[in-house]
Amino acid sequence: MCHKAKESLNMEDAESHLQSDQEQHPEPLLSSVDIFIFSLISGLLIYWFFFRRKPETAPEIRTVTRTVSQPVRETSFIEKMKKTNRNIVVFYGSQTGTAEEFANRLAKDSHRYGMKGMAADPEEYDMTELSRLREISNSMAVFCMATYGEGDPTDNAQEFYDWMQGADDSLEGINFAVFGLGNKTYEHFNAMGKYTDKRLADLGGKRIFDLGLGDDDSNLEEDFISWKEQFWPAVCEFFGVEATGEDGSIRQFELVVHNDINMNQVYTGEVGRLGSFQTQKLPFDSKNPFLASVSVNRKLNKGGNRHLMHIELDILDSKIRYDAGDHVAVYPTNDTTMVSKLGKRLGVDLDIIMSLKNLDEESNKKHPFPCPTTYHTALTHYLDINNPPRTNVLYELAQYASDQKEQENMRKMASASPEGKALYKSWVVDAERNILSILEDLPSLQPPIDHLCELLPRLQARYYSIASSGKVHPSSIHICAVVVEYATKTARVFKGVATNWLKNQVVTDNGHKPTVPMYVRRSQFRLPFKPSNPVVMIGPGTGIAPFIGFIQERAWQKEQGKDVGETILYFGCRHRNEDFLYQQELEEFERAGVLTQLNVAFSRDQEDKVYVQHLLKKNKEHLWKLIHFNNAHIYVCGDARKMARDVHAAFHEIAQEVGGLTHSQAVDYFKKLMTKGRYSQDVWS
């Protein structure tokens, strides 16, 4: 663009010179001096023009060369396995990091059985090469597949899922095994794991071991341990190999301390690109979050011992677009007091600048988190120090306990024995001991901080249903959340990382606005395409969040002159005078005729508790009419473990009592509504 502007400018200069000459010499014939000057100027212009173009075309040639020279094997896991002498590849579909962690543990375990594995993100490789795995002798592919939302693949497994759906490749001779990660409180429990296992077999793959189904509602870690304790013997039997007996700790990363480094090269909490928080660049996503200013942070409830909050994030100039029903992901930071206590307990200077460098030079994962950085930054921004550590962490750290009894107990908790599982569940999971609590309660345990940082999982983004409409609030995103804080069995106080951090992100008296790293994740939780369709929304507590956005959008649609159908809300809280969230706004929407019905269940304002499902039953005739005859869309948001199930059961009863269906017919009826997108859930456990 610049060189074109310069070329135009030179044309204008030449024209002005010519005009000047014509004005001074109106005679039709030019003198020899004029001809000489004109020729000289023309020659200089021609020389300048061609001289300038040469350096401008050179970078284009170099850029093309760089693009062409990209090595094909970067997306070929087969070539990588051949080059690094691997025979097991463990793919993971992970949304919160757990499936990735399990995949890394399986790859690491493989050396104990005389094999060599690698963990791999299917998003980074060409999965159509799966049929080529037979080129590697005694090879197999393992899949740790999490299910996200309502039976959906995780973001990084979406392309692999799409490929599986349309694939007609023969996987004859391809050995595989699948471990699924799911939650039984959800309708489509472990859908992705089940689909992957069945589809690979349908394509001719050889299942080496039975599908594992991990349940996060119970004890996902225990399910995984039990599965892999049987998985490895089955692998050994199939390939005719034996366990090597090497059970010692194997480090994946080496510590590099930087004593003399430019601070501009040190990560200070960025998720991806170094300096991305200082210089923001489009587009914004999970690897490049936008730093949104907090413009509003107010308490929603008028009483009670909880803290419910409404937060508004400013996304002006970010070019971020969202729809009502989408999710906002925020990257929180750990409690600084807890970080300081960890440093003090381990006796280390947290300001040391270091890197953890992968010992496997061919690995795509060069570092476990952005490096170089300080221990303080790693423990604050990158590592999960608040949740109970998994058994592999205890196993690896046990060697650093000088007390024999403490070491034995740590190893026992990491074992697959019934006693070990019970001890891990009671002492770690049920007692909600995080890594700091464990260090405090095991005084002889003194691990090197670099090994601890290698073992701890990454601190993950937290997702919240957006409590606003992008049509009404295009320059801000609203969050509705409850602060998580309660006493544990060890008399410690557990504080949710994200909600406690968000609670403290307030605009100061001098007008300073804190920032929140965030991005938007698209959802299938959508209002009907036709505004005239009635909507029935059920959202107790903070489950009301997406419905605030829905109602705002229905109001906007009415203002646009559209025919808007009935808009009915069922909300539930404990007390009218304490936690009736958005009461003023909702009652105003009702007065304006946007909300056709506002049904609120105050569960503790009377002797017998009343919940949203009870109010549904009270209005069963009208609800059945809307659903069965008027093409109404149903939306449920909130707790998956109990509320969503009870609401689902209430609709089954309505279909039986008013619609005359049998129980099995009612179940099928609402399953079909789900398939058609007329019964949608945005739930969590």
XYZ file of C-alpha atoms in Angstrom:
685
model
C 0.000 0.000 0.000
C 2.870 2.380 0.897
C 4.738 1.889 -2.337
C 1.546 2.504 -4.313
C 1.045 5.773 -2.451
C 4.617 6.803 -3.237
C 4.116 5.939 -6.886
C 0.968 8.133 -7.024
C 2.819 10.940 -5.325
C 5.591 10.793 -7.944
C 3.028 10.881 -10.776
C 1.533 14.024 -9.241
C 5.010 15.569 -8.930
C 5.778 14.817 -12.581
C 2.453 16.325 -13.687
C 3.098 19.471 -11.659
C 6.543 19.830 -13.262
C 5.018 19.526 -16.733
C 2.293 22.060 -15.971
C 4.890 24.462 -14.660
C 6.943 24.113 -17.846
C 3.890 24.681 -20.085
C 2.899 27.849 -18.225
C 6.382 29.333 -18.539
C 6.911 28.302 -22.200
C 3.630 28.447 -24.123
C 5.450 28.078 -27.452
C 4.618 24.822 -29.243
C 8.309 24.014 -29.858
C 10.755 23.206 -27.032
C 14.294 24.486 -26.970
C 17.236 22.108 -26.870
C 17.813 23.055 -23.234
C 14.200 22.137 -22.414
C 14.517 18.836 -24.196
C 17.724 18.085 -22.316
C 16.171 18.938 -18.934
C 13.003 17.013 -19.715
C 15.005 13.986 -20.835
C 17.172 14.157 -17.737
C 14.153 14.351 -15.415
C 12.375 11.549 -17.267
C 15.463 9.370 -17.077
C 15.845 10.004 -13.374
C 12.161 9.219 -12.774
C 12.380 5.950 -14.722
C 15.581 4.937 -12.908
C 14.075 5.847 -9.515
C 10.869 3.925 -10.270
C 12.622 0.671 -11.172
C 15.218 1.068 -8.426
C 12.437 1.386 -5.808
C 10.491 -1.657 -6.980
C 13.363 -4.100 -6.562
C 13.611 -4.022 -2.754
C 9.813 -4.083 -2.499
C 9.422 -7.339 -4.397
C 12.236 -9.102 -2.552
C 10.379 -9.640 0.748
C 7.458 -11.198 -1.148
C 9.800 -13.810 -2.650
C 11.322 -14.585 0.759
C 7.864 -14.944 2.337
C 6.747 -17.417 -0.319
C 9.930 -19.408 0.162
C 9.313 -19.638 3.886
C 5.774 -20.887 3.374
C 6.744 -23.526 0.836
C 9.533 -24.882 3.031
C 7.209 -25.841 5.909
C 8.041 -29.489 6.681
C 5.158 -31.859 6.059
C 6.059 -34.029 9.043
C 4.994 -31.285 11.471
C 1.424 -32.493 11.079
C 2.356 -36.148 10.610
C 2.306 -38.080 13.851
C 3.345 -41.185 11.903
C 6.598 -39.605 10.696
C 7.236 -38.233 14.161
C 6.717 -41.668 15.739
C 9.111 -43.215 13.238
C 11.737 -40.567 13.789
C 11.594 -40.811 17.589
C 11.120 -44.597 17.702
C 7.648 -44.423 19.345
C 5.101 -47.202 19.023
C 2.250 -45.839 21.173
C 0.438 -42.568 20.512
C -2.068 -41.289 23.088
C -4.499 -38.744 21.657
C -6.594 -36.566 23.941
C -9.799 -34.609 23.546
C -9.595 -32.184 26.450
C -11.533 -29.080 27.472
C -10.313 -28.558 31.036
C -6.928 -30.302 30.852
C -7.810 -33.586 32.609
C -7.863 -35.771 29.484
C -4.544 -34.235 28.419
C -3.116 -35.034 31.847
C -4.310 -38.654 31.613
C -2.799 -38.972 28.119
C 0.565 -37.721 29.373
C 0.462 -40.208 32.248
C -0.236 -43.123 29.893
C 2.561 -42.050 27.543
C 4.912 -41.791 30.501
C 3.822 -45.197 31.854
C 4.631 -46.951 28.579
C 8.370 -47.137 29.321
C 7.587 -49.449 32.256
C 6.354 -51.998 29.740
C 9.234 -51.792 27.302
C 7.328 -49.484 24.975
C 7.694 -45.833 24.024
C 4.719 -43.485 23.907
C 3.857 -39.913 23.040
C 0.842 -37.787 23.943
C -0.706 -35.922 21.016
C -3.321 -33.245 20.456
C -5.498 -34.362 17.503
C -5.908 -30.707 16.520
C -2.184 -30.485 15.761
C -1.947 -33.573 13.567
C -3.423 -34.974 10.383
C -5.788 -37.605 11.782
C -6.504 -39.008 8.319
C -3.114 -40.731 8.733
C -4.510 -43.057 11.391
C -4.638 -45.925 8.877
C -0.870 -45.553 8.403
C -0.201 -46.617 11.992
C 0.146 -50.180 10.700
C 3.463 -49.077 9.162
C 4.903 -49.133 12.705
C 5.276 -52.614 14.149
C 3.739 -53.440 17.557
C 1.970 -50.082 17.565
C -1.303 -48.820 18.963
C -3.333 -45.635 19.407
C -4.981 -44.783 22.717
C -7.702 -42.132 22.970
C -8.515 -40.206 26.169
C -11.716 -38.485 25.110
C -13.692 -36.058 27.267
C -17.311 -35.202 26.522
C -18.229 -31.522 26.648
C -21.650 -29.959 27.118
C -24.539 -32.017 25.797
C -22.600 -34.934 24.331
C -20.304 -32.730 22.235
C -16.613 -33.212 21.429
C -14.119 -30.870 23.048
C -12.851 -27.963 20.959
C -9.552 -29.653 20.113
C -11.289 -32.906 19.079
C -13.946 -31.339 16.834
C -12.051 -31.900 13.566
C -11.211 -35.477 14.547
C -14.903 -36.080 15.347
C -15.919 -34.621 11.974
C -13.402 -36.902 10.258
C -14.712 -39.983 12.065
C -18.274 -39.182 11.020
C -17.392 -39.082 7.331
C -14.472 -41.511 7.203
C -14.549 -44.625 5.036
C -10.882 -45.509 5.620
C -10.075 -49.080 6.562
C -8.459 -49.298 9.990
C -7.745 -52.995 9.531
C -4.614 -53.791 11.524
C -4.843 -50.664 13.683
C -4.767 -51.442 17.411
C -6.617 -49.067 19.721
C -8.107 -48.492 23.160
C -10.339 -45.710 24.507
C -10.831 -44.147 27.926
C -13.751 -41.732 28.155
C -14.126 -38.878 30.613
C -17.688 -37.893 31.455
C -20.202 -37.130 34.175
C -23.275 -39.257 34.899
C -25.349 -36.252 35.888
C -25.456 -35.311 32.200
C -27.908 -36.796 29.733
C -25.223 -37.900 27.252
C -22.799 -39.567 29.645
C -19.423 -40.172 27.989
C -20.916 -39.768 24.513
C -17.576 -38.902 22.908
C -15.717 -41.844 24.434
C -18.456 -44.265 23.431
C -18.644 -42.888 19.892
C -14.866 -43.005 19.373
C -14.671 -46.601 20.621
C -17.547 -47.786 18.424
C -16.531 -45.836 15.321
C -12.916 -47.044 15.336
C -14.162 -50.630 15.651
C -16.697 -50.093 12.846
C -13.851 -48.923 10.597
C -12.023 -52.208 11.222
C -9.754 -51.262 14.131
C -8.702 -53.881 16.679
C -9.851 -53.077 20.229
C -7.002 -54.099 22.548
C -8.858 -53.385 25.772
C -12.410 -52.546 26.817
C -13.698 -48.994 26.756
C -13.095 -47.201 30.052
C -15.820 -44.881 31.337
C -14.658 -42.319 33.881
C -17.323 -40.561 35.949
C -16.419 -37.132 37.309
C -19.588 -37.109 39.412
C -18.105 -39.973 41.443
C -14.305 -40.356 41.345
C -12.745 -39.853 37.944
C -9.209 -40.437 39.235
C -10.161 -43.789 40.750
C -11.916 -44.839 37.536
C -8.809 -44.011 35.520
C -6.439 -45.816 37.909
C -8.638 -48.940 37.889
C -8.836 -48.922 34.084
C -5.131 -48.465 33.436
C -4.159 -51.101 36.018
C -5.969 -53.622 33.802
C -5.122 -51.913 30.517
C -1.346 -52.380 30.715
C -1.436 -56.151 31.420
C -3.781 -56.520 28.421
C -1.303 -54.581 26.260
C 1.582 -56.751 27.477
C -0.341 -59.921 26.690
C -1.371 -58.696 23.234
C 2.132 -57.640 22.162
C 3.961 -60.399 24.045
C 6.000 -58.040 26.201
C 6.644 -57.918 29.947
C 6.742 -55.140 32.493
C 10.320 -53.925 32.982
C 9.866 -53.436 36.722
C 11.102 -49.831 36.469
C 8.769 -47.959 38.787
C 11.046 -45.053 39.621
C 10.274 -41.429 38.916
C 11.149 -40.162 35.465
C 11.492 -36.438 34.918
C 10.094 -35.049 31.676
C 11.523 -31.563 32.093
C 14.853 -30.172 33.218
C 15.328 -26.984 35.217
C 17.145 -24.037 33.639
C 17.764 -21.026 35.898
C 18.214 -17.669 34.147
C 20.601 -15.446 36.113
C 21.068 -12.830 33.413
C 18.025 -12.325 31.202
C 16.188 -9.372 29.690
C 12.896 -8.992 31.588
C 11.146 -8.341 28.263
C 11.758 -12.034 27.509
C 10.068 -13.236 30.713
C 6.397 -14.317 30.817
C 4.335 -12.505 33.434
C 1.034 -14.388 33.101
C 0.350 -14.353 29.343
C -1.510 -17.419 28.081
C 0.167 -17.587 24.692
C 2.223 -14.917 22.970
C 4.873 -13.166 25.056
C 3.826 -9.566 25.711
C 0.240 -10.189 24.546
C -1.174 -8.412 27.615
C 0.931 -5.326 26.881
C 0.194 -5.281 23.134
C -3.199 -6.770 22.311
C -3.719 -8.176 18.802
C -6.802 -9.559 17.079
C -8.386 -12.092 16.972
C -9.067 -13.076 20.573
C -9.512 -16.727 21.538
C -8.396 -19.338 24.090
C -4.716 -18.831 23.237
C -4.985 -15.069 22.933
C -7.516 -13.733 25.473
C -8.704 -10.137 25.513
C -7.995 -8.010 28.586
C -11.477 -6.687 29.351
C -11.897 -3.856 31.848
C -14.342 -4.431 34.701
C -16.825 -1.553 34.513
C -19.361 -2.887 37.055
C -19.021 -5.304 39.981
C -22.008 -5.223 42.314
C -23.513 -7.548 44.880
C -26.859 -8.938 43.776
C -28.280 -10.391 46.981
C -29.723 -8.206 49.716
C -29.005 -10.587 52.585
C -27.853 -14.049 53.626
C -24.319 -15.356 54.115
C -23.514 -15.810 50.421
C -22.117 -13.320 47.918
C -23.824 -13.294 44.528
C -22.417 -10.825 42.042
C -23.135 -9.129 38.741
C -20.017 -8.199 36.750
C -19.803 -6.268 33.480
C -16.765 -6.622 31.213
C -16.016 -3.897 28.671
C -15.285 -5.383 25.213
C -15.384 -2.136 23.247
C -12.842 -2.116 20.372
C -12.151 -5.870 20.793
C -14.297 -6.861 17.791
C -15.627 -9.683 19.998
C -19.160 -10.642 19.042
C -21.490 -12.839 21.073
C -25.063 -14.083 21.136
C -27.376 -14.600 24.073
C -26.646 -18.070 25.442
C -22.901 -18.057 24.698
C -20.264 -18.634 27.383
C -17.501 -16.313 28.491
C -14.238 -17.911 29.579
C -12.112 -16.049 32.110
C -8.538 -16.797 33.178
C -8.303 -16.338 36.966
C -5.227 -16.138 39.172
C -4.527 -18.025 42.384
C -4.762 -16.446 45.825
C -1.488 -14.567 46.444
C -1.507 -15.503 50.145
C -1.588 -19.171 49.230
C 1.254 -18.693 46.723
C 3.389 -16.984 49.361
C 2.700 -19.772 51.866
C 3.846 -22.357 49.315
C 7.087 -20.486 48.739
C 7.699 -20.189 52.479
C 6.902 -23.869 53.148
C 9.292 -24.980 50.397
C 11.926 -22.455 51.450
C 12.496 -20.992 47.991
C 12.822 -17.557 46.457
C 9.759 -17.302 44.216
C 11.323 -14.479 42.194
C 13.905 -16.798 40.600
C 13.524 -16.728 36.807
C 13.531 -20.229 35.357
C 12.433 -22.468 32.514
C 11.340 -26.086 32.551
C 12.679 -27.522 29.306
C 11.366 -30.774 27.809
C 14.032 -33.478 27.777
C 12.403 -34.828 24.604
C 13.641 -32.377 21.991
C 11.144 -33.700 19.413
C 8.112 -33.014 21.606
C 5.676 -30.307 20.493
C 5.286 -29.386 24.154
C 8.572 -27.601 24.881
C 7.474 -26.402 28.333
C 4.675 -27.394 30.764
C 3.652 -23.708 30.889
C 4.953 -20.469 29.319
C 8.696 -20.109 30.000
C 10.907 -18.400 31.006
C 9.010 -17.109 34.017
C 9.311 -16.839 37.788
C 8.129 -19.450 40.264
C 5.778 -16.791 41.623
C 4.178 -16.247 38.209
C 3.939 -20.001 37.563
C 2.180 -20.628 40.897
C -0.049 -17.573 40.471
C -1.094 -17.783 36.812
C -0.235 -21.172 35.353
C -0.615 -23.983 37.914
C -3.628 -25.415 39.730
C -2.642 -25.271 43.398
C -6.185 -25.154 44.810
C -7.668 -28.534 43.877
C -6.703 -31.890 45.434
C -3.715 -33.328 43.516
C -4.148 -36.568 41.596
C -2.522 -39.843 42.594
C 0.361 -39.564 40.124
C 1.490 -36.368 41.852
C 1.521 -38.127 45.221
C 3.437 -41.053 43.741
C 6.119 -38.831 42.230
C 6.464 -36.671 45.360
C 6.640 -39.617 47.788
C 10.407 -39.973 47.238
C 10.919 -36.578 48.865
C 9.352 -37.593 52.208
C 12.099 -38.414 54.722
C 9.636 -40.015 57.136
C 9.147 -43.646 56.116
C 5.512 -43.782 57.256
C 4.565 -40.647 55.309
C 6.302 -42.011 52.209
C 4.494 -45.358 52.502
C 1.101 -43.655 52.863
C 1.726 -41.486 49.795
C 2.662 -44.522 47.721
C -0.323 -46.447 49.057
C -2.710 -43.646 48.034
C -1.234 -43.773 44.516
C -1.778 -47.538 44.230
C -4.740 -49.413 42.783
C -5.302 -51.426 45.982
C -8.695 -51.072 47.716
C -6.954 -49.752 50.832
C -5.003 -47.196 48.802
C -8.091 -45.990 46.947
C -10.019 -45.641 50.200
C -7.175 -43.709 51.841
C -6.836 -41.363 48.846
C -10.582 -40.737 48.802
C -10.862 -40.002 52.527
C -7.570 -38.179 53.151
C -7.285 -36.205 49.892
C -10.617 -36.013 48.021
C -13.200 -35.916 50.823
C -10.977 -33.750 53.030
C -10.339 -31.458 50.022
C -6.618 -31.202 50.698
C -4.789 -29.161 48.092
C -1.013 -29.284 47.618
C -0.394 -26.686 50.352
C -2.530 -28.626 52.839
C -0.648 -31.834 52.020
C 2.708 -30.126 52.525
C 1.490 -28.692 55.815
C 0.199 -32.066 57.040
C 3.254 -34.054 55.914
C 6.135 -32.157 57.552
C 8.876 -34.440 56.222
C 7.840 -33.887 52.601
C 10.307 -31.501 50.966
C 10.052 -31.695 47.154
C 12.131 -29.493 44.834
C 9.862 -26.708 43.625
C 10.776 -27.332 39.975
C 9.575 -30.958 40.167
C 6.379 -29.825 41.895
C 5.777 -27.284 39.121
C 6.316 -30.031 36.534
C 3.698 -32.265 38.171
C 0.893 -29.843 38.989
C -1.831 -29.491 36.313
C -2.433 -26.226 34.470
C -4.811 -23.667 35.920
C -7.777 -23.691 33.552
C -10.132 -21.013 32.280
C -13.546 -20.890 33.946
C -16.718 -20.732 31.850
C -19.784 -18.668 32.716
C -23.112 -18.396 30.929
C -23.302 -14.836 29.629
C -26.002 -12.810 31.386
C -26.634 -10.311 28.586
C -27.673 -10.046 24.950
C -25.140 -9.059 22.295
C -27.939 -7.233 20.460
C -28.680 -5.011 23.475
C -25.169 -4.815 24.963
C -22.733 -5.186 22.041
C -19.866 -3.514 23.918
C -20.096 -5.405 27.210
C -20.453 -8.948 28.544
C -22.268 -9.581 31.822
C -21.541 -12.357 34.336
C -23.729 -13.621 37.181
C -21.894 -15.812 39.710
C -21.867 -16.911 43.340
C -18.648 -16.794 45.358
C -17.583 -20.304 46.416
C -16.322 -20.394 50.001
C -16.895 -22.980 52.750
C -15.195 -24.908 55.562
C -13.629 -28.310 54.814
C -13.341 -31.382 57.035
C -9.850 -30.288 58.114
C -11.273 -26.981 59.425
C -9.637 -25.095 56.570
C -11.558 -22.681 54.346
C -11.915 -23.698 50.701
C -12.153 -20.743 48.338
C -13.068 -21.101 44.686
C -10.233 -19.672 42.605
C -12.205 -17.802 39.961
C -15.184 -16.490 41.955
C -13.031 -15.156 44.816
C -10.675 -13.548 42.308
C -13.586 -11.986 40.389
C -15.121 -10.718 43.627
C -12.025 -8.596 44.182
C -11.956 -7.130 40.654
C -13.662 -3.870 41.587
C -13.401 -0.351 40.221
C -11.359 1.695 42.715
C -12.393 5.045 44.191
C -10.010 6.850 41.839
C -11.658 5.198 38.825
C -9.028 2.516 38.110
C -10.626 -0.462 36.363
C -9.050 -3.912 36.811
C -8.814 -6.215 33.787
C -9.927 -9.792 33.199
C -8.369 -12.027 30.484
C -11.331 -13.496 28.600
C -12.711 -14.866 25.348
C -16.125 -16.058 24.124
C -17.011 -19.689 23.499
C -19.939 -20.270 21.184
C -22.846 -22.316 22.512
C -25.785 -24.242 21.085
C -28.010 -22.691 23.773
C -29.973 -20.438 21.446
C -33.325 -18.681 21.264
C -35.690 -20.031 18.564
C -35.008 -18.841 15.021
C -38.626 -17.644 14.907
C -39.339 -15.072 17.635
C -43.013 -16.096 17.501
C -42.162 -19.452 19.111
C -42.987 -19.478 22.831
C -40.058 -20.012 25.209
C -40.138 -21.625 28.648
C -37.039 -20.904 30.742
C -36.176 -22.691 33.993
C -33.191 -21.279 35.878
C -32.940 -21.217 39.679
C -30.080 -19.364 41.383
C -27.283 -18.260 39.061
C -28.931 -20.475 36.437
C -30.892 -17.341 35.579
C -27.797 -15.898 33.846
C -28.474 -16.814 30.187
C -32.157 -15.997 30.595
C -31.398 -12.383 31.451
C -29.796 -12.259 27.986
C -32.742 -14.114 26.427
C -35.288 -11.725 27.964
C -33.264 -8.679 26.897
C -33.223 -10.035 23.351
C -36.971 -10.779 23.337
C -37.548 -7.160 24.446
C -35.284 -5.970 21.623
C -37.205 -8.130 19.136
C -40.491 -6.562 20.276
C -38.978 -3.101 19.808
C -38.055 -4.115 16.249
C -41.753 -4.773 15.629
C -41.421 -8.547 15.476
C -44.143 -10.957 16.546
C -42.743 -12.338 19.801
C -44.329 -15.407 21.372
C -44.945 -16.082 25.042
C -41.857 -15.659 27.216
C -42.154 -17.570 30.495
C -39.572 -17.721 33.289
C -39.363 -20.104 36.235
C -36.825 -18.807 38.736
C -35.959 -20.184 42.166
C -34.134 -18.799 45.190
C -34.132 -19.207 48.972
C -35.846 -16.041 50.216
C -37.691 -13.204 48.464
C -35.972 -10.580 50.614
C -32.461 -12.045 50.304
C -31.563 -13.553 46.940
C -34.284 -12.713 44.439
C -31.696 -11.979 41.739
C -32.457 -9.221 39.216
C -35.849 -8.684 40.899
C -36.230 -5.089 39.745
C -35.276 -5.878 36.143
C -37.505 -8.946 35.922
C -40.556 -7.193 37.371
C -40.022 -4.329 34.924
C -39.887 -6.809 32.012
C -43.139 -8.317 33.302
C -44.842 -4.905 33.509
C -43.679 -4.122 29.959
C -45.253 -7.341 28.681
C -41.914 -8.856 27.631
C -42.177 -11.529 30.309
C -45.560 -13.170 29.892
C -45.175 -15.028 33.179
C -42.693 -14.575 36.036
C -42.913 -17.636 38.288
C -40.644 -17.565 41.341
C -40.166 -20.393 43.848
C -38.918 -19.159 47.233
C -37.753 -22.469 48.660
C -37.342 -21.404 52.300
C -39.988 -18.745 52.825
C -42.438 -21.358 54.110
C -42.354 -24.592 56.089
C -42.536 -26.873 53.037
C -39.813 -26.195 50.509
C -41.007 -25.130 47.056
C -38.814 -25.557 43.977
C -39.208 -24.701 40.294
C -40.423 -28.210 39.415
C -43.377 -27.746 41.778
C -44.402 -24.559 39.965
C -44.121 -26.363 36.620
C -46.594 -28.968 37.828
C -49.008 -26.219 38.939
C -49.106 -24.823 35.391
C -49.114 -28.202 33.652
C -52.129 -27.645 31.359
C -50.810 -24.386 29.916
C -47.279 -25.761 29.584
C -48.455 -28.863 27.719
C -50.482 -26.686 25.351
C -47.411 -24.536 24.580
C -45.129 -27.554 24.138
C -47.401 -29.916 22.248
C -49.465 -27.524 20.135
C -47.539 -24.227 19.951
C -44.005 -25.475 19.241
C -42.562 -24.012 22.459
C -38.839 -24.260 23.195
C -37.732 -25.324 26.688
C -34.488 -24.149 28.318
C -32.984 -25.398 31.574
C -29.935 -23.852 33.234
C -28.279 -24.604 36.568
C -27.433 -27.620 38.692
C -27.242 -30.860 36.718
C -27.063 -33.247 39.652
C -30.543 -32.627 41.077
C -32.439 -29.650 39.660
C -32.141 -30.564 35.967
C -33.191 -34.155 36.688
C -36.164 -33.077 38.801
C -37.306 -30.631 36.102
C -36.945 -33.345 33.469
C -39.035 -35.718 35.610
C -41.682 -33.007 36.091
C -42.065 -32.633 32.315
C -42.421 -36.407 31.993
C -45.221 -36.303 34.564
C -46.935 -33.413 32.746
C -46.844 -35.382 29.474
C -48.392 -38.358 31.254
C -51.025 -36.476 33.258
C -52.119 -33.950 30.619
C -50.979 -35.543 27.367
C -52.086 -39.060 28.260
C -48.691 -40.599 27.438
C -47.208 -43.601 29.195
C -43.921 -43.101 31.047
C -41.843 -44.619 28.237
C -43.717 -42.520 25.659
C -43.081 -39.385 27.716
C -39.366 -40.183 27.915
C -39.206 -40.706 24.129
C -41.241 -37.539 23.543
C -38.765 -35.308 25.333
C -35.789 -37.112 23.834
C -37.162 -36.164 20.430
C -37.574 -32.567 21.582
C -33.883 -32.585 22.542
C -32.933 -33.962 19.144
C -34.962 -31.217 17.463
C -33.301 -28.543 19.610
C -36.510 -27.723 21.447
C -35.294 -28.910 24.870
C -31.913 -27.376 25.636
C -29.807 -27.576 28.780
C -26.898 -25.475 30.020
C -26.078 -27.296 33.244
C -23.132 -27.991 35.522
C -22.398 -30.257 38.482
